[in-house]
Amino acid sequence: MSNETFSFRTDLADERRDLYKKSNNMQEVGGVKTEEEQFNENIKKIKVEILDEEGEKALRKPKGVYVTIDINNLKAAQEKEIEEAATCLSKEIKELIKKHINEKSEILVVGLGNEYVTPDALGPKVITDIDVTRHILHYMPQCLDENTRSVSAISPGVLGTTGIETVEILKGIVENIKPKLIIAIDALASRNINRISKTIQLSDTGIVPGAGVGNKRNEISIDTLNVPVIAIGVPTVVDLATITDDCLDIFIGKLQEKGESNDNLNKLKEEDNYEEIKEALIPDDYNMIVTPKEIDDLIVNMSSVVARGINMSLQN
Amino acid sequence: MSNETFSFRTDLADERRDLYKKSNNMQEVGGVKTEEEQFNENIKKIKVEILDEEGEKALRKPKGVYVTIDINNLKAAQEKEIEEAATCLSKEIKELIKKHINEKSEILVVGLGNEYVTPDALGPKVITDIDVTRHILHYMPQCLDENTRSVSAISPGVLGTTGIETVEILKGIVENIKPKLIIAIDALASRNINRISKTIQLSDTGIVPGAGVGNKRNEISIDTLNVPVIAIGVPTVVDLATITDDCLDIFIGKLQEKGESNDNLNKLKEEDNYEEIKEALIPDDYNMIVTPKEIDDLIVNMSSVVARGINMSLQN
Amino acid sequence: MSNETFSFRTDLADERRDLYKKSNNMQEVGGVKTEEEQFNENIKKIKVEILDEEGEKALRKPKGVYVTIDINNLKAAQEKEIEEAATCLSKEIKELIKKHINEKSEILVVGLGNEYVTPDALGPKVITDIDVTRHILHYMPQCLDENTRSVSAISPGVLGTTGIETVEILKGIVENIKPKLIIAIDALASRNINRISKTIQLSDTGIVPGAGVGNKRNEISIDTLNVPVIAIGVPTVVDLATITDDCLDIFIGKLQEKGESNDNLNKLKEEDNYEEIKEALIPDDYNMIVTPKEIDDLIVNMSSVVARGINMSLQN
Amino acid sequence: MSNETFSFRTDLADERRDLYKKSNNMQEVGGVKTEEEQFNENIKKIKVEILDEEGEKALRKPKGVYVTIDINNLKAAQEKEIEEAATCLSKEIKELIKKHINEKSEILVVGLGNEYVTPDALGPKVITDIDVTRHILHYMPQCLDENTRSVSAISPGVLGTTGIETVEILKGIVENIKPKLIIAIDALASRNINRISKTIQLSDTGIVPGAGVGNKRNEISIDTLNVPVIAIGVPTVVDLATITDDCLDIFIGKLQEKGESNDNLNKLKEEDNYEEIKEALIPDDYNMIVTPKEIDDLIVNMSSVVARGINMSLQN
């Protein structure tokens, strides 16, 4: 199976790795290093490191570290579980920061997304809970420990409500306040319903707002902003079209298992041409998403985990 | 095809009528009267009246009037479109009220649903915009025209956050303040993705909160509250399971059209046993819903239409 | 000084006691028992018990227990301080509950106030965090420990938006679901700017919504509802008129200290007739309140303290 | 009376003019031109133009146009009143824009303030309702009329939550997207309780966020951003300290009218030294503000007026 025509349908590096290994009957993908760790009963951590061009080509993602943290039962999470997840997250952020800058270098935290669209509001919500210190270091340095890192935070809004590409807004701010590293938080439109509001993805290779649109020019990364960008992404919705694709794939798979296989089904599945069915099923005037009914509560808990995780990682 | 085993998969009387007619190759269903009216370019009105037992049996809904108002492009609706939709709605409500009580009889407006769950917040949002007069008539009658109808309004919350069945809460209030009619507003889990946030359903046969659960004892209707109940329902979400059922139905239909028909597929479709696929597809720890990404804005516009429509209908 | 003409200008029993003692040069007020306890560095507890008619007459409040909990620096409270304040509160609630009902008797928690008016939203916000069990005990008792107390919760809204007196709404609910005790939470219009968002008042003598209006018929108490009512009140605003009174009192006091005393000033102060000044100062078309600028955050923290305090006190 | 020691205690140009005229027994202030217009029954417009240095010196404000629009009874404003106020506002904005740029020049609208603090949320709320066109002109120009002006909009947050001076954020954005004019909206801490939520102030001389702090470096104006800035300010609160000053001024005035005048009172009033009283009255750990209880609703109505007024003024 040629890599060129292989469609991953997922942005998570660990899922790509699994799919690639399965398709190619491998034990591990060349140029890729993976570590798994069960942080505690509820939290699992998978670190996929893409080491070189071979790994880049296989998983079609740039060199760098990709960590996913899976959290069970976040919907009913209490103070204790939230604190544990935040602690786990903070360790990973800390390690990624250390790779790029020293302990006192200024950091800008950016909350991507539209706070008035519930499943997209994660980034702006996190920003409201970030412990900013930049202005205190400037106007009242005596109030803070002398080793305090300078932290600032902003929610730049989204293209649809500002009329401005997020990267344009950030460029100006970065040029003026000169942070040494950016942490960008975004709610993702996931490809996998099982990851919704359960997974936090971390990488140091940047982020594209409105994931999937994939416009290099609008990337929030070292290429566009000249400072390293740690991206923290949380899947909160899945496109309905993705789900129906999966649904039909599973269905055809089941038919074939039961000996209903025939050339037509094979062709259908391979060509991925369920367009006709999707057209019949999905109204085209709205952007249909799949999300847990409990999304409002999940966003609150997830924001708390991410904000605390970041706060813990930024100061000693 | 026997009515007993026929599954409507929709709560809208006009859709049931269409399905029944199609299945039975009829021009009109016996015991059912239907009127359609294009209110204006964007708004269509369909009134289905179930006249007798024959109609009740066919559509499996109690005798009464069922009006659906379909509104185009509510997402981008401006003041003018909202006002027009409200005007159309108010006429229908007024007519339904007149069937049951006189012009001055006290009305209680009830907003069902959980205001902290975005797609379920319609009812409580409407309540905040209802022009209540009961307390003014009591404490400062001189401030109002002498023909003012007494109007009160309440959002009783949902079972999950109160621990009390909504009908139990309403029973007590109705016994104490003795309204002559109730108007209950609810966001519905629709069966049809095309109706989401485009349709307002009106009937005078009551409502079951958390639609579909179908518990007679918890019905909000004249049977449980001893006063007539006008129900205003707006579909805002569809269960993901319903969508996948539809998706597979369409798929098998397409296969069969193309001559792929076989007994197995027929059986699959008839028995409606996609359980296996749904189990593989849908995580069981969350309640997965399908909704437009723009649901926050849609709820705001729809609340405005419903609240204004009710306000216009209550006073002369 | 005659008690009849003495104006307390405060609803807090401990402040009334202080004022009464001072005015009458007493060590303690007859028929009143007081205990003070420093719970920890930040939290102080004062329990005033009115024992008999003599105490009732002096403080002009019904027999019963009045506890005030003063919390320092709630604005910047972190998890630890919130937990401590909740623990302190829960002990007092537990003791008050024990006086009236046994460990398993059903409790209804009522959140008074208008959630859409920031300083009045405390009650409704608390309700969203109450652990309700009544419906689980009813539908899925196997999910809970057999000693779980039945707890339900409701936000009945306010007269201005429902058109119905809160006590009328509660009467109906109480008659239908028959709780053995009510806990009612309300944001108070305080008389003392120093208590704003720092004090939680507890008593077992009920509450009058929209404090100060003082309409016996609308009291939420055992007299109107036939079950004991524990009231939890938190001062969040002060009327501007109260502040200007205090301001002028202090000013005249200062003038007099400095020998500026004269009969006219004495008369002014005694007659409490600053009406002219207030008319010149305060526009009459709005209801002017004084509140901390940080009121949104304070309400969030205070809600968290009260909700956790209640939850801890209700189950073993 | 020397201008040097004269304290205006108001930021409104028309009030300064009134005070200056009264103090100096003049008919009109030199270098100042004033026009009044009753727009309709509920809306009055006052335009104060500071023409030259003489006017600048007298009113201590830079040369430019200052318009105040006073709106009656905004609390209960319905669609019609909101539309009228917006229309009135749009005319004034349009005229100010025309003074500086041509019909198609790009405009950036900036919403100052903290959206999570109710009386400070006006600016961010307005931004959510601005009709932005910049991105559509860029990606889908065919969807818009060719004369459409490019409009973008941003809520930069406040120093306390971002750690960055607002002007620093705006500098970067202005340098990157190069608008020709900025419209900045801010909720003001007014000096006059009668203006709260009734007045909209317009000027083309810029704005200082967190009014009163008065730091030239942080001004949002042509001096710092190199493009003209139209400021739209709405008073939503008054500092409690300002009110108590006014209260005592009025009180002493009344005493003096009644012949209670004496040197001490005169001195008190002149020296403006009520510090002692304020210390005794106002707790120093919170920032006490005076605001209408109905502030949440007022902000909603006022946002609607300002957003519509801006939208109407930006396109033909």
Coordinates of C-alpha atoms in Angstrom, one line a residue, chain A residues 108 115-116 124 127-128 132 134-135 138-139 151-156 159-165 168-169 171-173 175-177 215 217-218, chain D residues 108 115-116 124 127-128 132 134-135 138-139 151-156 159-165 168-169 171-173 175-177 215 217-218:
Chain A
L108 CA 3.0 34.2 25.8
E115 CA -15.6 31.7 23.1
Y116 CA -19.2 32.1 22.0
P124 CA -10.4 31.5 25.6
I127 CA -6.7 32.2 29.1
T128 CA -9.0 33.5 31.9
V132 CA -0.1 36.4 34.2
R134 CA 4.3 40.3 32.9
H135 CA 2.6 43.5 34.1
H138 CA 6.9 45.6 35.1
Y139 CA 5.0 47.8 37.5
V151 CA 3.9 35.3 31.5
S152 CA 1.4 37.1 29.3
A153 CA -1.8 35.7 27.8
I154 CA -4.2 36.6 25.0
S155 CA -7.4 35.4 23.2
P156 CA -7.1 36.8 19.7
L159 CA -11.3 35.0 11.7
G160 CA -15.0 35.0 11.4
T161 CA -15.5 37.6 14.2
T162 CA -12.3 39.7 13.8
G163 CA -11.9 39.6 10.0
I164 CA -8.1 39.1 10.7
E165 CA -6.1 35.9 10.4
E168 CA -1.5 38.3 11.7
I169 CA -2.7 39.4 15.1
K171 CA 2.8 38.5 14.5
G172 CA 2.2 42.1 15.7
I173 CA 2.1 41.2 19.3
E175 CA 7.1 41.7 17.4
N176 CA 6.2 44.2 20.1
I177 CA 6.4 42.2 23.3
N215 CA -3.1 26.6 5.1
R217 CA 0.6 30.7 5.5
N218 CA -1.8 30.8 8.5
Chain D
L108 CA -10.4 48.6 12.9
E115 CA -15.8 41.0 29.4
Y116 CA -15.9 39.0 32.7
P124 CA -16.1 43.2 24.2
I127 CA -17.3 43.6 19.2
T128 CA -19.4 40.4 18.9
V132 CA -16.6 42.5 9.9
R134 CA -12.1 42.3 5.9
H135 CA -11.8 38.5 5.6
H138 CA -9.9 39.0 1.0
Y139 CA -11.2 35.5 0.5
V151 CA -13.9 46.4 8.7
S152 CA -12.1 44.3 11.3
A153 CA -12.7 44.1 15.0
I154 CA -10.9 42.9 18.1
S155 CA -11.2 42.7 21.9
P156 CA -7.7 42.9 23.2
L159 CA -3.8 44.5 31.5
G160 CA -4.9 42.5 34.5
T161 CA -5.7 39.4 32.5
T162 CA -3.2 39.7 29.6
G163 CA -0.2 41.1 31.4
I164 CA 0.2 43.4 28.3
E165 CA -0.7 47.1 28.0
E168 CA 1.2 47.4 23.0
I169 CA -1.2 44.8 21.6
K171 CA 0.5 48.7 18.0
G172 CA 1.4 45.3 16.7
I173 CA -1.9 44.7 15.0
E175 CA 1.4 47.8 12.1
N176 CA 0.4 44.5 10.5
I177 CA -3.0 45.1 9.1
N215 CA -0.8 57.6 31.7
R217 CA 2.3 56.4 27.3
N218 CA -0.7 54.1 27.4

